[in-house]
N, CA, C and O of each residue as an XYZ file, in Angstrom:
924
protein
N      18.368     79.234    -26.761
C      18.901     78.781    -25.424
C      19.322     77.296    -26.155
O      18.580     76.855    -27.032
N      20.767     76.410    -25.680
C      20.965     75.176    -25.940
C      20.287     74.171    -24.741
O      20.128     74.600    -23.598
N      19.898     72.760    -25.137
C      18.856     72.256    -24.436
C      20.259     71.602    -23.152
O      20.097     70.595    -22.462
N      20.890     72.038    -23.139
C      21.416     71.508    -22.156
C      21.163     72.300    -20.535
O      20.923     71.929    -19.386
N      21.381     73.578    -21.254
C      21.525     74.339    -20.045
C      19.832     74.820    -19.677
O      19.645     75.427    -18.622
N      18.670     74.524    -20.572
C      17.230     74.978    -20.495
C      16.935     74.547    -18.834
O      17.449     73.574    -18.282
N      16.082     75.416    -18.258
C      15.304     75.279    -16.971
C      14.764     74.164    -17.341
O      14.669     73.779    -18.506
N      14.188     73.301    -15.863
C      13.634     72.008    -15.757
C      12.486     72.176    -16.895
O      12.380     71.567    -17.960
N      11.565     73.308    -16.278
C      10.429     73.590    -17.093
C      10.490     73.407    -18.440
O       9.615     72.848    -19.102
N      11.151     73.707    -18.713
C      11.408     73.957    -20.477
C      12.048     72.438    -21.136
O      12.526     72.669    -22.246
N      12.140     71.395    -20.860
C      12.543     70.266    -20.816
C      11.547     69.396    -20.837
O      10.723     69.076    -19.981
N      11.895     68.753    -22.903
C      10.594     67.936    -22.983
C      10.102     66.714    -21.924
O       8.957     66.267    -21.855
N      11.092     66.352    -21.236
C      11.389     65.225    -20.802
C      10.468     65.832    -19.134
O       9.836     65.031    -18.445
N      10.558     66.901    -18.874
C       9.870     67.432    -17.672
C       8.486     67.754    -18.014
O       7.663     67.569    -17.118
N       8.019     68.254    -19.275
C       6.528     69.002    -19.798
C       6.395     67.315    -19.923
O       5.719     67.001    -18.944
N       6.685     66.259    -20.577
C       5.888     64.819    -20.483
C       5.431     64.452    -19.443
O       4.304     63.967    -19.543
N       5.996     64.497    -18.134
C       5.563     64.280    -16.945
C       4.522     65.209    -16.265
O       3.714     64.663    -15.513
N       4.461     66.368    -16.418
C       3.510     67.266    -15.662
C       2.687     67.441    -16.249
O       1.733     67.785    -15.552
N       2.292     67.366    -18.092
C       1.313     67.950    -18.859
C       1.369     69.214    -19.131
O       2.481     69.721    -18.979
N       0.562     69.863    -19.470
C       0.865     71.517    -20.428
C       0.910     72.191    -19.428
O       1.584     73.217    -19.519
N       0.260     71.913    -18.158
C       0.079     72.774    -16.770
C       1.569     73.169    -16.514
O       1.759     74.316    -16.108
N       2.715     72.302    -16.716
C       4.151     72.608    -16.298
C       4.778     72.763    -14.390
O       5.858     73.057    -13.876
N       3.313     72.350    -13.822
C       3.613     72.587    -12.696
C       2.311     71.360    -11.821
O       1.325     70.742    -12.220
N       2.988     71.495    -10.562
C       2.122     70.139     -9.743
C       1.138     70.415     -9.605
O       0.966     71.629     -9.500
N      -0.069     69.546     -9.519
C      -1.419     69.530     -8.990
C      -2.023     70.168    -10.361
O      -3.249     70.116    -10.454
N      -1.471     70.626    -11.187
C      -1.959     70.847    -12.788
C      -3.294     71.508    -13.163
O      -3.486     72.487    -12.442
N      -4.325     71.291    -14.089
C      -5.311     71.984    -14.131
C      -6.583     72.157    -13.202
O      -7.372     73.102    -13.223
N      -6.622     70.713    -12.141
C      -7.366     70.271    -10.927
C      -7.036     71.357    -10.248
O      -7.932     72.095     -9.839
N      -5.972     71.588    -10.057
C      -5.456     72.535     -8.417
C      -5.546     74.143     -9.196
O      -6.288     74.928     -8.606
N      -5.088     74.496    -10.031
C      -6.282     75.924    -10.709
C      -7.251     75.792    -10.726
O      -7.783     76.901    -10.784
N      -7.954     75.024    -10.709
C      -9.755     74.991    -10.569
C      -9.963     74.735     -9.548
O     -11.143     74.395     -9.464
N      -9.469     74.691     -8.628
C      -9.382     74.924     -6.872
C      -9.162     75.990     -6.809
O     -10.006     76.673     -6.229
N      -7.791     76.759     -7.428
C      -8.026     78.200     -6.818
C      -8.899     79.066     -7.394
O      -9.176     80.088     -6.765
N      -9.436     78.857     -8.557
C     -10.536     79.813     -9.222
C     -11.659     79.695     -8.346
O     -12.085     80.775     -7.935
N     -12.339     78.514     -7.893
C     -13.425     78.545     -7.340
C     -13.411     79.372     -5.673
O     -14.341     79.735     -4.953
N     -12.308     79.426     -5.550
C     -11.970     80.312     -4.144
C     -11.843     81.441     -4.543
O     -12.121     82.315     -3.722
N     -11.426     81.844     -5.800
C     -11.297     83.326     -6.106
C     -12.609     83.706     -6.212
O     -12.651     84.840     -5.736
N     -13.723     83.375     -6.581
C     -15.086     83.848     -7.026
C     -14.834     84.836     -8.028
O     -15.204     85.982     -7.773
N     -14.348     84.638     -8.974
C     -14.269     85.771    -10.013
C     -15.937     85.495    -10.823
O     -16.440     84.391    -11.029
N     -16.572     86.919    -11.188
C     -17.448     86.773    -12.142
C     -17.243     86.978    -13.479
O     -16.129     87.291    -13.900
N     -18.399     86.807    -14.351
C     -18.173     86.642    -15.644
C     -17.804     87.714    -16.056
O     -18.343     88.707    -15.568
N     -16.776     87.888    -17.078
C     -16.145     89.154    -17.619
C     -15.424     89.487    -16.916
O     -14.598     90.057    -17.631
N     -14.985     89.580    -15.602
C     -13.981     89.730    -14.756
C     -12.445     89.451    -15.513
O     -12.280     88.279    -15.850
N     -11.502     90.238    -15.765
C     -10.451     90.699    -16.372
C      -9.452     90.035    -15.118
O      -9.374     90.299    -13.918
N      -8.593     88.856    -16.166
C      -7.706     88.015    -14.824
C      -6.682     87.554    -15.724
O      -6.858     86.794    -16.676
N      -5.566     88.089    -15.340
C      -4.133     87.876    -16.215
C      -3.524     86.603    -15.147
O      -3.837     86.048    -14.094
N      -2.596     86.572    -16.049
C      -1.763     84.604    -15.918
C      -0.015     85.290    -16.447
O       0.546     85.552    -17.511
N       0.305     85.343    -15.040
C       1.739     85.545    -15.153
C       2.364     84.510    -15.137
O       2.256     83.688    -14.228
N       3.369     84.333    -16.469
C       4.355     83.339    -16.494
C       3.544     82.447    -17.328
O       4.063     81.333    -17.393
N       2.377     82.558    -18.034
C       1.438     81.677    -18.693
C       1.909     80.656    -19.251
O       0.955     80.075    -19.767
N       2.960     80.039    -19.464
C       3.553     79.129    -20.104
C       2.548     78.976    -21.759
O       2.258     79.789    -22.637
N       2.269     77.507    -21.550
C       2.011     76.474    -22.482
C       0.452     77.336    -22.882
O       0.079     77.489    -24.044
N      -0.282     77.808    -21.731
C      -1.724     78.159    -21.945
C      -2.694     77.449    -21.245
O      -3.874     77.784    -21.345
N      -2.389     76.614    -20.625
C      -3.318     75.489    -19.720
C      -4.287     76.393    -18.682
O      -5.454     76.063    -18.472
N      -3.891     77.145    -18.285
C      -4.461     78.262    -17.131
C      -5.435     79.367    -18.082
O      -6.486     79.746    -17.566
N      -5.107     79.822    -19.330
C      -5.642     80.824    -19.950
C      -7.085     79.957    -20.105
O      -8.155     80.399    -19.689
N      -6.950     78.778    -20.708
C      -8.172     77.864    -21.107
C      -9.208     77.654    -20.114
O     -10.414     77.472    -20.278
N      -8.384     77.725    -18.846
C      -9.537     77.466    -17.672
C     -10.512     78.979    -17.531
O     -11.708     79.188    -17.332
N      -9.503     79.721    -17.713
C      -9.836     81.246    -17.432
C     -11.576     81.583    -18.200
O     -12.606     82.013    -17.681
N     -11.191     81.064    -19.917
C     -11.700     81.560    -20.776
C     -12.942     81.029    -20.726
O     -14.056     81.511    -20.929
N     -12.467     79.693    -20.349
C     -13.782     78.573    -20.070
C     -15.011     78.765    -19.038
O     -16.133     78.283    -19.191
N     -14.538     79.640    -17.854
C     -15.079     80.248    -16.920
C     -15.787     81.730    -17.507
O     -16.318     82.489    -16.697
N     -15.748     82.054    -18.924
C     -16.639     83.023    -19.031
C     -15.600     84.666    -18.622
O     -15.946     85.840    -18.483
N     -14.560     84.120    -18.563
C     -13.541     85.480    -18.098
C     -12.818     86.024    -19.195
O     -12.552     85.354    -20.193
N     -12.561     86.959    -19.081
C     -11.290     87.978    -20.035
C     -10.153     87.760    -19.728
O      -9.652     88.385    -18.793
N      -9.476     86.866    -20.396
C      -8.111     86.401    -19.608
C      -7.034     87.472    -20.765
O      -7.280     88.235    -21.699
N      -6.137     87.129    -20.263
C      -4.655     87.963    -20.905
C      -3.336     87.085    -20.301
O      -3.196     87.227    -19.086
N      -2.725     86.537    -20.708
C      -1.630     86.067    -20.661
C      -0.621     86.630    -21.089
O      -0.610     87.338    -22.096
N       0.920     86.235    -19.953
C       1.809     86.830    -20.181
C       2.847     85.900    -19.785
O       2.783     85.112    -18.842
N       4.189     86.129    -20.907
C       5.019     85.461    -20.642
C       6.450     86.015    -20.928
O       6.451     87.117    -21.477
N       7.727     85.439    -20.649
C       9.284     85.846    -20.933
C       9.467     85.055    -22.048
O      10.391     85.568    -22.679
N       9.124     84.215    -22.533
C       9.679     83.119    -23.546
C       8.473     82.584    -24.812
O       7.499     81.831    -24.849
N       9.285     83.558    -25.844
C       8.773     83.667    -26.755
C       7.935     82.208    -27.968
O       7.041     82.177    -28.814
N       8.934     81.193    -27.331
C       8.848     79.909    -27.316
C       7.203     79.453    -26.869
O       6.315     78.863    -27.485
N       7.302     80.120    -25.309
C       6.295     79.401    -24.873
C       4.581     80.045    -25.438
O       3.544     79.392    -25.556
N       4.775     81.274    -25.654
C       3.980     81.941    -26.132
C       3.476     81.761    -27.644
O       2.298     82.015    -27.895
N       4.190     81.404    -28.479
C       3.621     80.401    -29.909
C       3.040     79.475    -29.509
O       1.990     79.169    -30.076
N       3.437     78.829    -28.576
C       2.533     77.282    -28.301
C       1.231     77.628    -27.672
O       0.211     76.998    -27.949
N       1.247     78.547    -26.889
C       0.337     79.203    -26.348
C      -0.926     79.518    -27.134
O      -2.043     79.164    -26.757
N      -0.672     80.249    -28.323
C      -1.509     81.102    -29.045
C      -1.815     79.949    -30.001
O      -2.789     80.133    -30.731
N      -1.258     78.967    -30.108
C      -1.622     78.087    -30.901
C      -2.710     77.099    -30.039
O      -3.408     76.293    -30.654
N      -2.767     77.195    -29.008
C      -3.537     76.459    -27.892
C      -4.886     77.123    -27.811
O      -6.022     76.666    -27.935
N      -4.286     78.731    -27.485
C      -5.756     79.445    -27.195
C      -5.654     80.416    -28.334
O      -5.028     81.429    -28.023
N      -6.002     80.393    -29.303
C      -6.176     81.380    -30.241
C      -7.797     82.590    -29.610
O      -8.925     82.424    -29.146
N      -7.088     83.484    -29.923
C      -7.947     84.562    -29.967
C      -7.828     85.304    -28.329
O      -8.305     86.414    -28.093
N      -7.197     84.568    -27.421
C      -6.736     84.884    -26.310
C      -5.975     85.929    -25.982
O      -4.948     85.250    -26.021
N      -5.410     87.438    -25.570
C      -4.423     88.221    -25.589
C      -3.114     87.725    -25.135
O      -3.200     87.110    -24.072
N      -2.040     87.799    -25.577
C      -0.578     87.383    -24.948
C       0.360     88.358    -25.359
O       0.623     88.793    -26.481
N       0.651     88.525    -24.642
C       2.055     89.745    -24.027
C       3.155     89.067    -24.110
O       3.008     87.936    -23.647
N       4.765     89.393    -24.719
C       5.602     88.720    -24.195
C       6.036     90.273    -23.250
O       6.161     91.446    -23.603
N       6.179     89.531    -21.857
C       7.008     90.699    -20.783
C       7.432     89.556    -19.785
O       7.238     88.346    -19.672
N       8.179     90.652    -19.049
C       8.707     90.145    -17.697
C       7.856     90.604    -16.650
O       7.157     91.609    -16.777
N       7.900     89.663    -15.269
C       6.845     89.937    -14.088
C       7.359     90.827    -13.612
O       6.689     91.351    -12.722
N       8.438     91.333    -13.836
C       8.848     92.244    -12.735
C       8.928     93.816    -13.778
O       9.752     94.713    -13.595
N       8.064     93.810    -14.636
C       7.456     95.176    -15.367
C       6.304     94.674    -16.635
O       6.370     94.473    -17.848
N       5.286     94.612    -15.617
C       4.277     94.212    -16.670
C       3.371     95.684    -17.310
O       3.107     96.723    -16.705
N       3.077     95.333    -18.593
C       2.976     96.421    -19.227
C       1.366     96.842    -19.563
O       0.805     97.020    -20.643
N       0.800     96.936    -17.979
C      -0.567     97.048    -17.760
C      -0.837     97.997    -16.733
O      -0.149     97.940    -15.714
N      -1.837     98.966    -16.849
C      -2.460     99.912    -16.028
C      -2.896     99.421    -14.479
O      -3.279     98.401    -13.906
N      -2.644    100.549    -14.242
C      -2.905    100.611    -12.614
C      -4.289    100.071    -12.090
O      -5.283    100.774    -12.274
N      -4.382     99.104    -11.576
C      -5.646     98.867    -10.939
C      -6.630     98.580    -12.048
O      -7.789     98.996    -12.041
N      -5.976     97.682    -13.208
C      -6.998     97.491    -14.164
C      -7.339     96.022    -14.411
O      -7.913     95.603    -15.416
N      -6.908     95.271    -13.351
C      -7.364     93.807    -13.396
C      -7.880     93.252    -12.275
O      -7.170     93.399    -11.280
N      -9.184     92.490    -12.082
C      -9.718     91.970    -11.269
C      -9.261     90.656    -10.613
O      -9.825     90.187     -9.624
N      -8.166     90.068    -11.247
C      -7.257     88.991    -11.103
C      -6.020     88.564    -11.109
O      -5.676     88.610    -12.291
N      -5.308     88.245    -10.587
C      -4.233     87.706    -11.188
C      -4.070     86.059    -10.828
O      -4.657     85.571     -9.862
N      -3.229     85.289    -11.694
C      -2.297     83.754    -10.932
C      -1.275     83.849    -11.437
O      -0.928     84.280    -12.537
N      -0.709     83.393    -10.537
C       1.407     83.322    -10.510
C       1.211     81.896    -10.013
O       0.906     81.596     -8.859
N       1.413     81.094    -10.973
C       1.818     79.578    -10.394
C       3.016     79.286    -11.071
O       3.158     79.185    -12.289
N       3.960     79.145    -10.096
C       5.017     78.250     -9.790
C       6.152     79.062    -10.993
O       6.782     78.526    -11.905
N       6.109     80.641    -10.550
C       6.414     81.447    -11.121
C       7.649     82.359     -9.513
O       8.868     82.515     -9.579
N       7.092     82.600     -8.788
C       7.890     83.223     -7.503
C       9.012     82.394     -6.945
O       9.931     82.909     -6.309
N       8.913     80.850     -7.236
C      10.076     80.364     -6.834
C      11.203     80.555     -7.515
O      12.299     80.301     -7.015
N      11.055     81.028     -8.741
C      12.228     80.582     -9.959
C      13.031     82.174     -9.447
O      14.043     82.507    -10.064
N      12.617     82.880     -8.558
C      12.999     84.211     -8.373
C      14.056     84.408     -7.378
O      13.740     83.714     -6.412
N      15.022     84.944     -7.174
C      15.907     85.187     -5.759
C      15.129     86.380     -5.150
O      15.160     86.512     -3.927
N      14.355     87.358     -5.995
C      13.820     88.868     -5.314
C      12.441     88.679     -5.571
O      11.985     89.347     -6.499
N      11.567     87.819     -4.883
C      10.166     88.325     -5.433
C       9.425     89.389     -5.487
O       8.469     89.686     -6.205
N      10.199     90.163     -4.297
C       9.698     91.760     -4.170
C       9.096     92.661     -5.247
O       7.909     92.985     -5.289
N      10.074     93.043     -6.144
C       9.331     93.408     -7.536
C       8.177     92.972     -8.316
O       7.375     93.704     -8.896
N       8.182     91.982     -8.277
C       6.520     91.320     -8.871
C       5.480     91.325     -8.052
O       4.300     91.358     -8.398
N       6.089     91.279     -6.464
C       4.739     91.324     -5.557
C       4.227     92.930     -6.029
O       3.139     93.159     -6.557
N       5.310     94.009     -5.698
C       4.778     95.308     -5.996
C       3.918     95.468     -7.648
O       3.064     96.322     -7.886
N       4.249     94.764     -8.304
C       3.610     95.030     -9.756
C       2.127     93.805     -9.566
O       1.045     93.809    -10.154
N       2.559     93.054     -8.722
C       0.771     92.386     -8.857
C      -0.392     93.244     -8.289
O      -1.531     93.321     -8.750
N       0.190     93.965     -7.037
C      -0.281     95.139     -5.987
C      -0.756     96.484     -7.434
O      -1.865     96.881     -7.792
N       0.313     96.760     -7.814
C      -0.022     97.678     -9.020
C      -1.264     97.609     -9.769
O      -2.185     98.424     -9.828
N      -1.115     96.484    -10.329
C      -2.259     96.222    -11.426
C      -3.486     95.809    -11.054
O      -4.425     95.977    -11.832
N      -3.704     95.130     -9.660
C      -4.896     94.555     -9.036
C      -5.823     95.692     -8.570
O      -5.464     96.400     -7.630
N      -6.849     95.869     -9.110
C      -7.874     96.676     -8.187
C      -7.875     96.313     -6.821
O      -7.461     95.227     -6.415
N      -8.366     97.269     -6.064
C      -9.062     96.946     -4.444
C      -9.924     95.653     -4.501
O     -10.908     95.429     -5.206
N      -9.404     94.975     -3.721
C     -10.457     93.697     -3.653
C     -10.254     92.737     -4.844
O     -10.921     91.709     -4.962
N      -9.240     93.144     -5.781
C      -9.074     92.238     -6.698
C      -8.393     91.344     -6.091
O      -7.955     91.692     -4.994
N      -7.998     89.616     -6.668
C      -7.977     88.433     -6.112
C      -6.435     87.924     -6.768
O      -5.992     88.338     -7.840
N      -5.973     87.266     -6.166
C      -4.553     86.676     -6.623
C      -4.554     85.179     -6.312
O      -4.814     84.764     -5.183
N      -4.245     84.342     -7.387
C      -3.843     83.113     -7.084
C      -2.705     82.585     -7.225
O      -2.172     82.399     -8.318
N      -2.269     82.322     -6.237
C      -0.563     82.311     -6.280
C      -0.283     80.385     -5.669
O      -0.812     79.960     -4.642
N       0.342     79.794     -6.292
C       0.543     78.475     -6.097
C       2.246     78.141     -6.542
O       2.745     78.160     -7.667
N       2.870     77.848     -5.265
C       4.279     77.452     -5.821
C       4.937     76.420     -4.520
O       4.333     76.045     -3.516
N       6.531     76.082     -4.964
C       7.089     75.591     -3.901
C       7.454     76.404     -2.612
O       7.448     77.633     -2.536
N       7.684     75.771     -1.892
C       7.816     76.787     -0.421
C       8.763     75.543      0.372
O       8.705     74.350      0.075
N       9.519     76.060      1.301
C      10.427     75.526      2.223
C       9.885     74.932      3.250
O       9.525     75.663      4.173
N       9.705     73.637      3.355
C       8.958     73.056      4.399
C       9.881     72.595      5.860
O       9.386     72.375      6.965
N      11.183     72.536      5.533
C      12.217     72.030      6.845
C      12.890     73.195      7.135
O      13.573     73.758      6.280
N      12.740     73.695      8.482
C      13.300     74.713      9.145
C      15.210     74.711      8.743
O      15.868     73.671      8.737
N      15.617     75.674      8.534
C      17.049     75.471      8.357
C      17.311     75.372      6.529
O      18.291     75.902      6.004
N      16.434     74.738      5.870
C      16.444     74.576      4.711
C      16.510     75.418      3.709
O      16.846     75.057      2.581
N      16.116     76.944      4.093
C      16.093     77.981      3.099
C      17.627     78.495      2.821
O      18.527     78.339      3.646
N      17.798     79.116      1.572
C      19.021     79.059      1.261
C      19.777     78.524      0.556
O      19.816     77.316      0.790
N      20.597     78.924     -0.433
C      21.493     78.376     -1.080
C      20.700     76.972     -1.957
O      21.173     75.837     -1.912
N      19.499     77.313     -2.687
C      19.224     76.544     -3.571
C      19.043     76.829     -4.619
O      18.408     77.880     -4.708
N      19.391     76.235     -5.835
C      19.946     76.940     -7.230
C      18.200     76.261     -8.310
O      17.358     75.391     -8.088
N      18.335     76.859     -8.972
C      17.537     76.648    -10.470
C      16.116     77.074    -10.168
O      15.900     78.265     -9.942
N      15.179     76.234    -10.148
C      13.732     76.746    -10.207
C      13.127     76.912     -9.017
O      11.983     77.364     -8.968
N      13.878     76.537     -7.805
C      13.789     76.815     -6.417
C      14.303     77.807     -5.960
O      13.919     78.162     -4.846
N      15.238     78.518     -6.581
C      16.028     79.417     -5.875
C      15.483     80.770     -5.187
O      16.142     81.587     -4.544
N      14.011     80.796     -5.511
C      13.059     81.969     -4.504
C      12.371     81.176     -3.746
O      11.641     81.797     -2.975
N      12.309     79.908     -3.650
C      11.518     79.326     -2.690
C      11.756     79.268     -0.928
O      12.807     78.749     -0.550
N      10.909     79.731     -0.007
C      10.903     80.331      0.890
C       9.966     79.804      2.015
O       8.867     79.503      1.548
N      10.071     79.596      3.388
C       9.018     79.074      4.371
C       8.005     79.580      3.365
O       8.194     80.162      2.296
N       6.676     79.148      4.083
C       5.077     79.653      4.164
C       5.138     80.848      4.624
O       5.021     81.845      3.912
N       5.349     80.868      5.999
C       5.289     81.763      6.684
C       5.714     83.057      6.291
O       5.052     84.088      6.409
N       7.182     82.918      5.683
C       7.755     84.327      4.705
C       7.317     84.620      3.712
O       7.667     85.665      3.163
N       6.286     83.668      3.098
C       5.742     83.918      1.643
C       4.482     84.863      2.257
O       4.440     86.075      2.049
N       3.630     84.259      2.911
C       2.215     85.039      3.866
C       2.959     86.505      4.414
O       2.419     87.583      4.164
N       4.188     86.432      5.148
C       4.760     88.172      5.202
C       4.654     88.541      4.123
O       3.609     89.082      3.761
N       5.616     88.375      3.353
C       5.887     88.813      1.717
C       4.406     89.745      1.269
O       4.141     90.929      1.477
N       3.669     88.745      0.632
C       2.420     89.414      0.308
C       1.978     90.567      1.102
O       2.057     91.697      0.619
N       1.308     90.276      2.830
C       1.074     91.387      3.351
C       2.114     92.552      3.144
O       1.731     93.572      2.570
N       3.334     92.453      3.558
C       4.128     93.894      3.384
C       3.795     94.322      1.647
O       4.677     94.988      1.104
N       2.886     94.048      1.029
C       3.003     94.450     -0.261
C       1.649     94.992     -0.884
O       1.512     95.402     -2.037
N       0.595     94.908      0.181
C      -0.809     94.679      0.557
C      -1.712     93.798     -0.528
O      -2.596     94.171     -1.299
N      -1.106     92.399     -0.270
C      -1.964     91.467     -0.546
C      -2.040     90.604      0.794
O      -1.151     89.880      1.241
N      -3.356     90.853      1.354
C      -3.766     89.887      2.286
C      -4.277     88.425      2.098
O      -5.446     88.270      1.745
N      -3.455     87.316      2.318
C      -3.748     86.031      2.482
C      -4.921     85.783      2.884
O      -5.232     86.242      3.983
N      -5.806     85.080      2.211
C      -7.539     84.871      2.687
C      -7.223     83.432      2.941
O      -7.413     82.992      4.075
N      -6.710     82.575      1.901
C      -7.170     81.000      2.214
C      -5.490     80.331      1.733
O      -4.964     80.546      0.641
N      -5.103     79.804      2.450
C      -3.796     78.894      2.476
C      -3.809     77.316      2.421
O      -4.337     76.761      3.384
N      -3.380     76.658      1.583
C      -3.714     75.201      1.541
C      -2.476     74.397      1.237
O      -1.947     74.512      0.132
N      -1.946     73.527      2.227
C      -0.981     72.432      1.643
C      -0.915     71.775      0.469
O      -1.818     70.952      0.617
N      -0.472     71.591     -0.557
C      -0.575     70.718     -1.935
C       0.853     69.889     -2.048
O       1.300     69.423     -3.096
N       1.443     69.812     -0.802
C       2.626     68.890     -1.013
C       2.568     67.684     -2.238
O       3.391     67.611     -3.151
N       1.518     66.845     -2.062
C       1.350     65.758     -2.055
C       1.136     65.660     -3.634
O       1.100     64.520     -4.095
N       0.978     66.840     -4.595
C       0.470     66.915     -6.019
C       2.298     67.223     -6.379
O       2.692     66.930     -7.508
N       3.098     67.691     -5.563
C       4.528     67.852     -5.669
C       5.123     66.163     -5.650
O       5.619     65.615     -6.634
N       4.933     65.498     -4.256
C       5.368     64.276     -4.551
C       4.958     63.098     -5.856
O       5.594     62.097     -6.186
N       3.828     63.573     -6.355
C       2.903     62.935     -7.431
C       4.088     63.152     -8.487
O       4.886     62.293     -8.864
N       4.015     64.627     -8.916
C       5.106     64.687    -10.062
C       6.365     64.214     -9.892
O       6.930     63.711    -10.862
N       6.954     64.286     -8.762
C       8.389     63.730     -8.668
C       8.548     62.080     -8.789
O       9.585     61.477     -9.068
N       6.876     61.352     -8.423
C       7.357     60.047     -8.650
C       6.931     59.339    -10.315
O       6.874     58.160    -10.662
N       6.659     60.733    -11.173
C       6.118     60.247    -12.099
C       7.626     60.642    -12.951
O       7.953     59.910    -13.885
N       8.292     61.542    -12.664
C       9.806     61.656    -13.131
C      10.708     60.914    -12.801
O      11.538     60.562    -13.638
N      10.775     60.465    -11.421
C      11.376     58.774    -11.078
C      10.725     57.610    -11.907
O      11.334     56.550    -11.762
N      10.083     57.574    -12.399
C       9.315     56.050    -12.950
C       9.714     56.280    -14.791
O       9.741     55.336    -15.580
N       9.975     57.654    -15.152
C      10.471     57.752    -16.440
C      11.732     57.768    -16.221
O      12.343     57.157    -17.098
N      12.195     58.083    -15.650
C      13.896     57.858    -15.529
C      14.854     57.617    -14.558
O      15.862     58.305    -14.396
N      14.544     56.649    -13.916
C      14.865     55.793    -12.531
C      15.462     56.566    -11.528
O      15.804     56.086    -10.447
N      15.628     57.936    -11.887
C      15.697     58.574    -10.212
C      15.834     60.118    -10.919
O      15.874     60.341    -12.129
N      15.901     61.270     -9.655
C      15.865     62.314     -9.767
C      17.142     62.930    -10.714
O      17.033     63.749    -11.627
N      18.203     62.376    -10.288
C      19.375     62.493    -10.209
C      19.742     62.362    -11.795
O      20.624     62.971    -12.400
N      18.822     61.399    -12.296
C      19.261     60.819    -13.805
C      18.474     62.422    -14.748
O      18.941     63.061    -15.691
N      17.307     62.592    -14.060
C      16.784     63.974    -14.708
C      17.661     64.652    -14.938
O      18.143     64.939    -16.033
N      18.026     65.054    -13.665
C      18.913     66.623    -13.491
C      20.330     65.859    -14.628
O      20.688     66.628    -15.521
N      20.840     64.889    -14.601
C      22.093     64.947    -15.774
C      21.716     64.866    -17.244
O      22.611     64.975    -18.083
N      20.156     64.639    -17.701
C      19.531     64.974    -18.619
C      19.246     65.961    -18.977
O      19.157     66.180    -20.184
N      18.966     67.049    -17.905
C      18.869     68.331    -18.358
C      19.857     69.121    -18.317
O      19.632     70.319    -18.490
N      21.321     68.630    -18.058
C      22.336     69.152    -17.844
C      22.293     69.924    -16.510
O      22.937     70.973    -16.505
N      21.557     69.539    -15.227
C      21.848     70.537    -13.891
C      20.575     71.743    -13.819
O      20.281     72.392    -12.815
N      19.932     71.836    -15.163
C      19.029     72.851    -15.145
C      17.680     72.632    -14.741
O      16.656     72.951    -15.345
N      17.852     71.812    -13.199
C      16.650     71.486    -12.220
C      15.951     72.591    -11.142
O      15.731     73.790    -11.311
N      15.729     71.864    -10.158
C      15.773     72.714     -9.197
C      16.713     72.290     -8.000
O      16.391     72.013     -6.845
N      17.647     72.307     -8.439
C      18.408     72.235     -7.324
C      19.298     70.874     -6.562
O      18.485     70.166     -5.968
N      20.376     70.475     -6.466
C      20.861     69.607     -5.529
C      20.170     69.360     -3.977
O      20.843     69.500     -2.956
N      18.926     69.027     -3.963
C      18.775     69.344     -2.355
C      17.710     67.909     -2.165
O      17.091     67.307     -3.043
N      17.774     67.649     -0.710
C      17.007     66.803     -0.379
C      15.345     67.025     -0.867
O      14.873     68.098     -0.491
N      14.332     66.045     -1.730
C      13.160     66.482     -1.936
C      12.225     67.109     -0.555
O      11.470     68.081     -0.588
N      12.496     66.346      0.478
C      11.309     66.270      1.602
C      11.807     67.947      1.617
O      10.842     68.514      2.130
N      12.645     68.786      1.361
C      12.890     70.271      2.166
C      11.429     70.798      1.089
O      10.940     71.767      1.669
N      10.930     70.614      0.291
C      10.194     71.436     -0.434
C       8.892     71.170     -0.772
O       8.800     70.157     -1.467
N       7.841     71.719     -0.529
C       6.598     71.439     -0.336
C       5.719     72.435     -1.462
O       6.299     73.419     -1.920
N       4.356     72.141     -1.864
C       3.603     72.956     -2.396
C       2.504     73.708     -1.784
O       2.067     73.376     -0.682
N       2.109     74.547     -2.337
C       1.249     75.629     -1.447
C       0.033     76.287     -2.746
O       0.159     76.491     -3.954
N      -0.996     76.445     -1.882
C      -1.822     77.238     -2.727
C      -2.402     78.254     -2.153
O      -3.050     77.980     -1.143
N      -2.358     79.723     -2.602
C      -2.134     80.816     -1.636
C      -3.711     81.996     -2.628
O      -3.659     82.593     -3.703
N      -4.540     81.901     -1.903
C      -5.403     82.930     -2.195
C      -5.159     84.330     -1.575
O      -4.669     84.133     -0.463
N      -5.277     85.560     -1.793
C      -5.249     86.864     -1.700
C      -5.358     87.932     -2.105
O      -4.948     88.224     -3.228
N      -6.063     88.985     -1.132
C      -6.997     90.163     -1.537
C      -6.077     91.207     -1.751
O      -5.063     91.344     -1.068
N      -6.473     92.112     -2.887
C      -5.465     93.367     -2.593
C      -6.279     94.148     -1.540
O      -7.496     94.039     -1.390
N      -5.439     94.966     -0.813
C      -5.937     95.907      0.061
C      -6.409     96.911     -0.519
O      -6.220     97.165     -1.708
N      -7.084     97.597      0.274
C      -7.969     99.173     -0.063
C      -6.744     99.732      0.162
O      -5.885     99.467      1.003
N      -6.808    100.938     -1.136
C      -5.454    102.296     -0.919
C      -5.903    103.054      0.109
O      -5.247    104.021      0.496
């Protein structure tokens, strides 16, 4: 893929600002989510869209059996270098090569907002989680009424928080805990502006492969912990 059309999260300029987690809140927000999930030692937890492997390191550091999945061969190669010995699979989140009910937990961070239709991914999450298994979800959401729709780039699937919770319920994933972490998004935007002068300058640098030309106030960032409902 040429540098000019890469999504924002694949561009070195963004990676410099975001760090290895490639998302608002970084490892600190993931650790917060893992605390809320309450996983036990030896639980099997998969990271969907594992990127450079930052969350995998947190999982293994807590004594969990981690598995990373990503569609990018480049990201998997870098994750393998950072997390040797952790199983990694190249896969699309809409078609997970995993058994039914084989996971105690799933992490999915800043992935669903890149998809126009998150339904197939949520169905796969519900299929692969055991009853009572936990989902750690962090992502962009639409904050202002009427702002949803017409979003391009990495926020194409962003939707109001209430709609996200409803989608989870419709796929058998019951929200247990919801937190707003929009400040983390603002802090990341601030670092990008500091480096490049403006978000428009960064969009020009990346050939427009960012999160769409919209008012940044339209978007927030959330953490949701959900449980797989009993069949």
